[in-house]
GROMACS .gro file of C-alpha atoms in nm:
model
  382
    1MET     CA    1   0.937   0.342  -0.252
    2LYS     CA    2   0.784   0.111  -0.006
    3LEU     CA    3   1.040  -0.088   0.210
    4HIS     CA    4   0.928  -0.428   0.299
    5GLU     CA    5   0.881  -0.520   0.690
    6TYR     CA    6   1.225  -0.676   0.740
    7GLN     CA    7   1.356  -0.365   0.549
    8ALA     CA    8   1.215  -0.126   0.741
    9LYS     CA    9   1.271  -0.309   1.086
   10GLN     CA   10   1.645  -0.272   1.011
   11VAL     CA   11   1.622   0.089   0.945
   12PHE     CA   12   1.445   0.124   1.312
   13ALA     CA   13   1.665  -0.115   1.463
   14ASP     CA   14   1.959   0.079   1.329
   15ALA     CA   15   1.837   0.369   1.492
   16GLY     CA   16   1.771   0.224   1.843
   17ILE     CA   17   1.398   0.134   1.819
   18PRO     CA   18   1.367  -0.225   2.009
   19THR     CA   19   1.285  -0.491   1.744
   20PRO     CA   20   1.239  -0.875   1.794
   21ALA     CA   21   1.532  -1.096   1.665
   22SER     CA   22   1.467  -1.236   1.311
   23GLN     CA   23   1.592  -1.386   0.987
   24LEU     CA   24   1.479  -1.357   0.662
   25ALA     CA   25   1.410  -1.733   0.478
   26GLU     CA   26   1.360  -1.843   0.136
   27SER     CA   27   1.291  -2.190   0.175
   28VAL     CA   28   1.148  -2.445   0.442
   29ASP     CA   29   1.481  -2.558   0.579
   30GLU     CA   30   1.613  -2.217   0.613
   31VAL     CA   31   1.265  -2.084   0.800
   32VAL     CA   32   1.348  -2.428   1.025
   33ALA     CA   33   1.734  -2.314   1.072
   34ALA     CA   34   1.608  -1.978   1.154
   35ALA     CA   35   1.321  -2.115   1.414
   36GLU     CA   36   1.594  -2.313   1.594
   37GLU     CA   37   1.851  -2.027   1.615
   38ILE     CA   38   1.612  -1.778   1.742
   39GLY     CA   39   1.433  -2.031   1.957
   40TYR     CA   40   1.065  -2.118   1.979
   41PRO     CA   41   0.777  -1.973   1.978
   42VAL     CA   42   0.826  -1.781   1.640
   43ALA     CA   43   0.616  -1.601   1.432
   44ILE     CA   44   0.650  -1.674   1.028
   45LYS     CA   45   0.547  -1.380   0.838
   46ALA     CA   46   0.499  -1.359   0.445
   47GLN     CA   47   0.725  -1.055   0.316
   48VAL     CA   48   0.491  -0.888   0.079
   49GLN     CA   49   0.336  -0.536   0.091
   50VAL     CA   50  -0.056  -0.604   0.112
   51GLY     CA   51  -0.221  -0.512   0.452
   52GLY     CA   52  -0.430  -0.830   0.617
   53ARG     CA   53  -0.156  -1.058   0.624
   54GLY     CA   54  -0.270  -1.218   0.932
   55LYS     CA   55  -0.627  -1.267   0.830
   56ALA     CA   56  -0.514  -1.402   0.488
   57GLY     CA   57  -0.301  -1.651   0.626
   58GLY     CA   58   0.021  -1.507   0.551
   59ILE     CA   59   0.140  -1.498   0.930
   60GLU     CA   60   0.177  -1.797   1.155
   61LEU     CA   61   0.291  -1.817   1.496
   62VAL     CA   62   0.456  -2.187   1.562
   63GLU     CA   63   0.593  -2.386   1.852
   64SER     CA   64   0.809  -2.690   1.730
   65GLU     CA   65   0.991  -2.798   1.426
   66GLY     CA   66   0.701  -2.985   1.279
   67GLU     CA   67   0.477  -2.683   1.325
   68ALA     CA   68   0.781  -2.413   1.173
   69ARG     CA   69   0.805  -2.682   0.846
   70ASP     CA   70   0.384  -2.685   0.810
   71ALA     CA   71   0.377  -2.314   0.815
   72ALA     CA   72   0.681  -2.258   0.575
   73GLU     CA   73   0.526  -2.524   0.304
   74SER     CA   74   0.221  -2.323   0.357
   75ILE     CA   75   0.303  -1.969   0.355
   76LEU     CA   76   0.595  -1.962   0.092
   77GLY     CA   77   0.480  -1.997  -0.289
   78MET     CA   78   0.115  -1.908  -0.164
   79ASP     CA   79  -0.056  -1.600  -0.347
   80LEU     CA   80  -0.155  -1.349  -0.094
   81LYS     CA   81  -0.399  -1.087  -0.241
   82GLY     CA   82  -0.241  -1.154  -0.586
   83ILE     CA   83   0.100  -1.138  -0.469
   84HIS     CA   84   0.354  -1.442  -0.457
   85VAL     CA   85   0.507  -1.513  -0.173
   86ASP     CA   86   0.852  -1.609  -0.222
   87ARG     CA   87   1.040  -1.510   0.123
   88VAL     CA   88   0.949  -1.515   0.512
   89LEU     CA   89   1.058  -1.331   0.809
   90VAL     CA   90   1.118  -1.570   1.112
   91GLU     CA   91   1.083  -1.354   1.412
   92GLU     CA   92   1.077  -1.438   1.776
   93ALA     CA   93   0.731  -1.409   1.924
   94VAL     CA   94   0.670  -1.153   2.170
   95ASP     CA   95   0.461  -1.197   2.474
   96PHE     CA   96   0.251  -0.895   2.524
   97VAL     CA   97  -0.013  -0.749   2.734
   98ASN     CA   98  -0.104  -0.447   2.500
   99GLU     CA   99  -0.053  -0.321   2.143
  100LEU     CA  100  -0.010   0.032   2.083
  101TYR     CA  101   0.003   0.228   1.741
  102VAL     CA  102   0.255   0.526   1.621
  103GLY     CA  103   0.306   0.678   1.290
  104VAL     CA  104   0.397   0.982   1.124
  105THR     CA  105   0.308   1.136   0.786
  106MET     CA  106   0.242   1.464   0.652
  107ASP     CA  107  -0.081   1.622   0.744
  108ARG     CA  108  -0.133   1.838   0.418
  109GLY     CA  109  -0.441   2.013   0.551
  110GLU     CA  110  -0.245   2.168   0.814
  111GLY     CA  111   0.076   2.190   0.650
  112GLU     CA  112   0.260   1.956   0.878
  113PRO     CA  113   0.390   1.654   0.958
  114VAL     CA  114   0.196   1.486   1.257
  115ALA     CA  115   0.264   1.231   1.494
  116MET     CA  116   0.026   0.983   1.600
  117VAL     CA  117  -0.049   0.772   1.885
  118SER     CA  118  -0.323   0.527   1.978
  119THR     CA  119  -0.384   0.242   2.216
  120LYS     CA  120  -0.564   0.068   1.988
  121GLY     CA  121  -0.276  -0.115   1.787
  122GLY     CA  122  -0.266  -0.421   1.605
  123VAL     CA  123  -0.577  -0.351   1.386
  124ASP     CA  124  -0.636  -0.141   1.072
  125ILE     CA  125  -0.595   0.224   1.184
  126GLU     CA  126  -0.759   0.376   0.923
  127GLU     CA  127  -1.086   0.164   1.081
  128VAL     CA  128  -1.000   0.304   1.401
  129ALA     CA  129  -1.009   0.661   1.264
  130GLU     CA  130  -1.332   0.646   1.091
  131GLU     CA  131  -1.516   0.410   1.379
  132ASP     CA  132  -1.306   0.624   1.671
  133PRO     CA  133  -1.119   0.925   1.573
  134ASP     CA  134  -1.096   1.008   1.912
  135ALA     CA  135  -0.877   0.702   2.004
  136ILE     CA  136  -0.585   0.844   1.817
  137VAL     CA  137  -0.420   1.168   1.925
  138ARG     CA  138  -0.247   1.360   1.660
  139GLU     CA  139   0.075   1.593   1.731
  140HIS     CA  140   0.134   1.823   1.480
  141VAL     CA  141   0.513   1.897   1.481
  142ASP     CA  142   0.725   2.235   1.381
  143PRO     CA  143   0.958   2.098   1.071
  144ALA     CA  144   1.171   2.392   1.163
  145PHE     CA  145   1.238   2.251   1.543
  146GLY     CA  146   1.127   1.900   1.459
  147MET     CA  147   0.965   1.665   1.761
  148GLN     CA  148   1.052   1.763   2.109
  149PRO     CA  149   1.059   1.550   2.410
  150TYR     CA  150   0.756   1.701   2.586
  151GLU     CA  151   0.556   1.679   2.231
  152ALA     CA  152   0.643   1.344   2.230
  153ARG     CA  153   0.543   1.251   2.606
  154ARG     CA  154   0.224   1.498   2.535
  155ALA     CA  155   0.107   1.267   2.252
  156VAL     CA  156   0.168   0.941   2.462
  157PHE     CA  157  -0.038   1.035   2.771
  158GLU     CA  158  -0.312   1.233   2.578
  159ALA     CA  159  -0.342   0.864   2.433
  160GLY     CA  160  -0.386   0.712   2.751
  161VAL     CA  161  -0.056   0.457   2.708
  162ASP     CA  162   0.003   0.293   3.066
  163ARG     CA  163   0.235   0.561   3.269
  164GLU     CA  164   0.515   0.257   3.351
  165VAL     CA  165   0.567   0.214   2.950
  166ALA     CA  166   0.480   0.572   2.837
  167ILE     CA  167   0.827   0.712   2.850
  168ASP     CA  168   0.985   0.427   2.647
  169ALA     CA  169   0.681   0.457   2.381
  170ALA     CA  170   0.768   0.865   2.367
  171SER     CA  171   1.139   0.812   2.320
  172ILE     CA  172   1.018   0.555   2.020
  173LEU     CA  173   0.776   0.808   1.887
  174GLN     CA  174   1.045   1.082   1.897
  175THR     CA  175   1.265   0.844   1.727
  176LEU     CA  176   1.024   0.738   1.474
  177TYR     CA  177   0.954   1.100   1.366
  178GLN     CA  178   1.328   1.162   1.339
  179LEU     CA  179   1.401   0.889   1.090
  180TRP     CA  180   1.074   1.033   0.904
  181ASP     CA  181   1.247   1.359   0.886
  182ASP     CA  182   1.606   1.239   0.813
  183ARG     CA  183   1.488   0.967   0.562
  184ASP     CA  184   1.282   1.133   0.361
  185ALA     CA  185   0.984   0.931   0.446
  186SER     CA  186   0.609   0.994   0.323
  187GLU     CA  187   0.505   0.768   0.609
  188ALA     CA  188   0.646   0.579   0.914
  189GLU     CA  189   0.469   0.350   1.130
  190ILE     CA  190   0.496   0.084   1.373
  191ASN     CA  191   0.157  -0.127   1.425
  192PRO     CA  192   0.152  -0.300   1.635
  193LEU     CA  193   0.409  -0.140   1.907
  194MET     CA  194   0.348  -0.412   2.185
  195VAL     CA  195   0.391  -0.381   2.539
  196THR     CA  196   0.553  -0.704   2.674
  197SER     CA  197   0.466  -0.886   2.980
  198ASP     CA  198   0.811  -0.782   3.157
  199GLY     CA  199   0.710  -0.391   3.031
  200GLU     CA  200   0.948  -0.337   2.756
  201VAL     CA  201   0.811  -0.191   2.435
  202VAL     CA  202   0.883  -0.343   2.093
  203ALA     CA  203   0.835  -0.298   1.738
  204ALA     CA  204   0.634  -0.608   1.623
  205ASP     CA  205   0.536  -0.455   1.288
  206ALA     CA  206   0.742  -0.190   1.051
  207VAL     CA  207   0.601   0.057   0.764
  208MET     CA  208   0.842   0.303   0.625
  209ASN     CA  209   0.743   0.458   0.269
  210ILE     CA  210   1.014   0.674   0.120
  211ASP     CA  211   0.955   0.972  -0.139
  212GLU     CA  212   1.108   0.824  -0.432
  213ASP     CA  213   1.231   1.201  -0.591
  214ALA     CA  214   1.453   1.192  -0.261
  215LEU     CA  215   1.638   0.865  -0.320
  216PHE     CA  216   1.940   1.050  -0.464
  217ARG     CA  217   1.971   1.152  -0.078
  218GLN     CA  218   1.915   0.836   0.064
  219PRO     CA  219   2.167   0.608  -0.118
  220GLU     CA  220   2.139   0.337   0.144
  221LEU     CA  221   1.777   0.334   0.099
  222ALA     CA  222   1.820   0.347  -0.301
  223GLU     CA  223   1.986  -0.003  -0.274
  224MET     CA  224   1.695  -0.149  -0.104
  225GLU     CA  225   1.462  -0.017  -0.402
  226GLU     CA  226   1.476  -0.325  -0.658
  227ASP     CA  227   1.443  -0.590  -0.361
  228SER     CA  228   1.199  -0.393  -0.183
  229ALA     CA  229   0.962  -0.398  -0.531
  230GLY     CA  230   1.026  -0.792  -0.580
  231GLY     CA  231   0.720  -1.020  -0.515
  232ASP     CA  232   0.465  -0.746  -0.699
  233GLU     CA  233   0.492  -0.831  -1.063
  234LEU     CA  234   0.239  -0.522  -1.149
  235GLU     CA  235   0.456  -0.312  -0.954
  236GLN     CA  236   0.726  -0.374  -1.169
  237LYS     CA  237   0.523  -0.381  -1.476
  238ALA     CA  238   0.435  -0.056  -1.389
  239ASP     CA  239   0.784   0.082  -1.336
  240GLU     CA  240   0.890  -0.055  -1.693
  241TYR     CA  241   0.596   0.154  -1.855
  242GLY     CA  242   0.700   0.462  -1.623
  243PHE     CA  243   0.325   0.417  -1.468
  244ASP     CA  244   0.228   0.607  -1.169
  245TYR     CA  245   0.034   0.280  -0.989
  246VAL     CA  246  -0.058   0.211  -0.669
  247ARG     CA  247  -0.261  -0.197  -0.599
  248LEU     CA  248  -0.603  -0.148  -0.413
  249SER     CA  249  -0.799  -0.411  -0.231
  250GLY     CA  250  -1.121  -0.394  -0.444
  251ASN     CA  251  -1.239  -0.545  -0.788
  252VAL     CA  252  -1.270  -0.230  -0.988
  253GLY     CA  253  -1.000  -0.143  -1.207
  254ILE     CA  254  -0.913   0.215  -1.258
  255ILE     CA  255  -0.740   0.412  -1.553
  256GLY     CA  256  -0.754   0.786  -1.602
  257ASN     CA  257  -0.470   1.051  -1.684
  258GLY     CA  258  -0.389   1.290  -1.421
  259ALA     CA  259  -0.382   1.228  -1.050
  260GLY     CA  260  -0.658   1.444  -0.950
  261LEU     CA  261  -0.882   1.277  -1.207
  262VAL     CA  262  -0.757   0.916  -1.096
  263MET     CA  263  -0.845   1.022  -0.740
  264THR     CA  264  -1.203   1.165  -0.828
  265THR     CA  265  -1.283   0.775  -1.031
  266LEU     CA  266  -1.173   0.600  -0.683
  267ASP     CA  267  -1.414   0.863  -0.494
  268LEU     CA  268  -1.698   0.747  -0.696
  269VAL     CA  269  -1.633   0.404  -0.719
  270ASP     CA  270  -1.658   0.385  -0.371
  271HIS     CA  271  -1.977   0.618  -0.357
  272TYR     CA  272  -2.150   0.402  -0.578
  273GLY     CA  273  -2.077   0.094  -0.330
  274GLY     CA  274  -1.772  -0.077  -0.551
  275GLU     CA  275  -1.423  -0.063  -0.397
  276PRO     CA  276  -1.149   0.029  -0.630
  277ALA     CA  277  -0.877  -0.217  -0.725
  278ASN     CA  278  -0.587   0.046  -0.827
  279PHE     CA  279  -0.498   0.384  -0.870
  280LEU     CA  280  -0.313   0.401  -1.231
  281ASP     CA  281  -0.224   0.747  -1.371
  282VAL     CA  282  -0.097   0.716  -1.730
  283GLY     CA  283  -0.011   1.072  -1.770
  284GLY     CA  284  -0.094   1.341  -1.993
  285GLY     CA  285  -0.010   1.312  -2.336
  286ALA     CA  286  -0.067   0.920  -2.358
  287LYS     CA  287  -0.035   0.785  -2.695
  288ALA     CA  288  -0.222   0.473  -2.809
  289GLU     CA  289   0.066   0.219  -2.713
  290ARG     CA  290   0.076   0.378  -2.353
  291ILE     CA  291  -0.328   0.332  -2.325
  292ALA     CA  292  -0.286  -0.051  -2.421
  293ASN     CA  293   0.003  -0.090  -2.167
  294ALA     CA  294  -0.216   0.035  -1.905
  295LEU     CA  295  -0.498  -0.195  -2.025
  296ASP     CA  296  -0.219  -0.492  -2.017
  297MET     CA  297  -0.133  -0.384  -1.661
  298VAL     CA  298  -0.528  -0.370  -1.525
  299PHE     CA  299  -0.602  -0.711  -1.695
  300SER     CA  300  -0.283  -0.862  -1.557
  301ASP     CA  301  -0.435  -0.790  -1.192
  302ASP     CA  302  -0.622  -1.110  -1.079
  303ASN     CA  303  -0.834  -0.870  -0.847
  304VAL     CA  304  -0.991  -0.676  -1.117
  305ASP     CA  305  -1.328  -0.808  -1.246
  306SER     CA  306  -1.435  -0.496  -1.452
  307VAL     CA  307  -1.247  -0.157  -1.578
  308VAL     CA  308  -1.341   0.203  -1.599
  309PHE     CA  309  -1.148   0.432  -1.834
  310ASN     CA  310  -1.184   0.822  -1.747
  311ILE     CA  311  -0.974   1.032  -1.966
  312PHE     CA  312  -1.021   1.409  -2.003
  313GLY     CA  313  -0.852   1.522  -2.318
  314GLY     CA  314  -0.601   1.860  -2.298
  315ILE     CA  315  -0.298   1.710  -2.402
  316THR     CA  316  -0.401   1.361  -2.430
  317ARG     CA  317  -0.626   1.359  -2.713
  318GLY     CA  318  -0.949   1.154  -2.732
  319ASP     CA  319  -0.903   1.002  -3.048
  320GLU     CA  320  -0.560   0.850  -2.964
  321VAL     CA  321  -0.700   0.698  -2.638
  322ALA     CA  322  -0.996   0.540  -2.867
  323LYS     CA  323  -0.741   0.394  -3.074
  324GLY     CA  324  -0.508   0.248  -2.802
  325ILE     CA  325  -0.845   0.089  -2.629
  326ASN     CA  326  -0.900  -0.075  -2.975
  327GLU     CA  327  -0.592  -0.163  -3.029
  328ALA     CA  328  -0.560  -0.339  -2.693
  329LEU     CA  329  -0.892  -0.512  -2.694
  330GLU     CA  330  -0.845  -0.647  -3.051
  331GLN     CA  331  -0.551  -0.869  -2.950
  332PHE     CA  332  -0.810  -1.112  -2.725
  333ASP     CA  333  -1.041  -1.359  -2.874
  334GLU     CA  334  -1.237  -1.281  -2.599
  335ILE     CA  335  -1.212  -0.985  -2.354
  336PRO     CA  336  -1.131  -1.066  -2.041
  337LYS     CA  337  -1.306  -0.810  -1.826
  338PRO     CA  338  -1.558  -0.560  -1.922
  339VAL     CA  339  -1.441  -0.225  -1.996
  340THR     CA  340  -1.640   0.093  -1.942
  341VAL     CA  341  -1.518   0.440  -2.110
  342ARG     CA  342  -1.581   0.786  -2.054
  343LEU     CA  343  -1.422   1.035  -2.279
  344ALA     CA  344  -1.428   1.439  -2.260
  345GLY     CA  345  -1.227   1.698  -2.351
  346THR     CA  346  -1.004   1.713  -2.686
  347ASN     CA  347  -1.123   1.506  -2.951
  348TRP     CA  348  -1.334   1.332  -2.733
  349GLU     CA  349  -1.616   1.290  -3.014
  350GLU     CA  350  -1.395   1.168  -3.250
  351GLY     CA  351  -1.289   0.947  -2.999
  352MET     CA  352  -1.622   0.817  -2.925
  353GLU     CA  353  -1.656   0.773  -3.299
  354ILE     CA  354  -1.357   0.549  -3.323
  355LEU     CA  355  -1.445   0.333  -3.022
  356ASN     CA  356  -1.533  -0.061  -3.103
  357GLU     CA  357  -1.868  -0.077  -2.885
  358ASP     CA  358  -1.853  -0.446  -2.987
  359LEU     CA  359  -1.579  -0.429  -2.738
  360VAL     CA  360  -1.654  -0.169  -2.479
  361THR     CA  361  -1.897   0.023  -2.309
  362VAL     CA  362  -1.937   0.386  -2.400
  363GLU     CA  363  -2.116   0.612  -2.139
  364GLN     CA  364  -2.127   0.971  -2.160
  365THR     CA  365  -2.096   1.108  -1.809
  366LEU     CA  366  -1.828   1.009  -1.549
  367GLU     CA  367  -2.107   0.912  -1.303
  368ASP     CA  368  -2.258   0.674  -1.562
  369ALA     CA  369  -1.928   0.542  -1.647
  370VAL     CA  370  -1.881   0.438  -1.276
  371GLN     CA  371  -2.189   0.334  -1.181
  372ARG     CA  372  -2.191   0.092  -1.491
  373ALA     CA  373  -1.805  -0.065  -1.417
  374VAL     CA  374  -1.929  -0.085  -1.046
  375GLU     CA  375  -2.239  -0.316  -1.185
  376TYR     CA  376  -2.014  -0.507  -1.398
  377ALA     CA  377  -1.807  -0.585  -1.091
  378ASP     CA  378  -2.069  -0.695  -0.906
  379GLU     CA  379  -2.230  -0.939  -1.157
  380VAL     CA  380  -1.908  -1.131  -1.163
  381GLU     CA  381  -1.910  -1.140  -0.758
  382ALA     CA  382  -2.232  -1.261  -0.757
   0.00000   0.00000   0.00000
């Protein structure tokens, strides 16, 4: 379960992490009233769970009522990477001199939690990890003892954080780890953690994702679940259908049965020069209706330009999958997006015979199917 920024900031603030004064608003008048109460300048921030909100026009800094009204009219109701914006966070602007990054997640390779610190905050941390991995200091934590003060200080000092704010940053990192542990989070991060001109350290953004299997232990966060899903109709639809679904930023839609198989397909899309639009696992034993629902979901994503099916029959039979694909596509007078299919495993040959090749492109290997889907997506982009 992904918390919205305003929800995560409330959790952080309750734990003692400094956050800017802010109010949630759902109309232009509410934005103006909130800005007047907080005091200009303020930031108006779309509350949708996508990256790059600022670059996409979802965050604006304003200094007057007129600017606030214009920004609110622009952001409220906009489509931000396929998600309708129906509320914004009106937040006190931070006069900052530096931006840091702090985060906590699980390092599955090491089998331990890892806390991360970088002086390159305010940008995509994945890009930093790829382009300058030494800019991120990683401190592994023994979960039996939790993060100790000396570990937090060591991570902050090794990252090169200025001494004037290092102790405060270390305290925030230790609190963030404790929240990650206590709240059954899969990820908790602040990007950016801003250093103000007054020498204070403030969480200007907040991310917190909770392990859904642990929500029974987190009743307060469970109450936020319905609200946190708001705004993304695809994820709500995924909940209704019972799919494991994650929306990504590319344009090649991916459907598979089994998380490992879907991840392999994502990697191949990237390998062949494409960008995955989603992670969608229909699970084992998928019947025709479930396959049709999966196609309905992916076709509903405006970012998707082509779709690739990667099905390996075990519990799931290839002929059932083929029936589902045919049934779904036969509902359309015109197929909205090209579909490429690769079947293997149980009854795959029967499935290949059943597939209507007037509606789909059939490939014998996964590599060929992925390359074809990437080509289709590129043709649309061109």
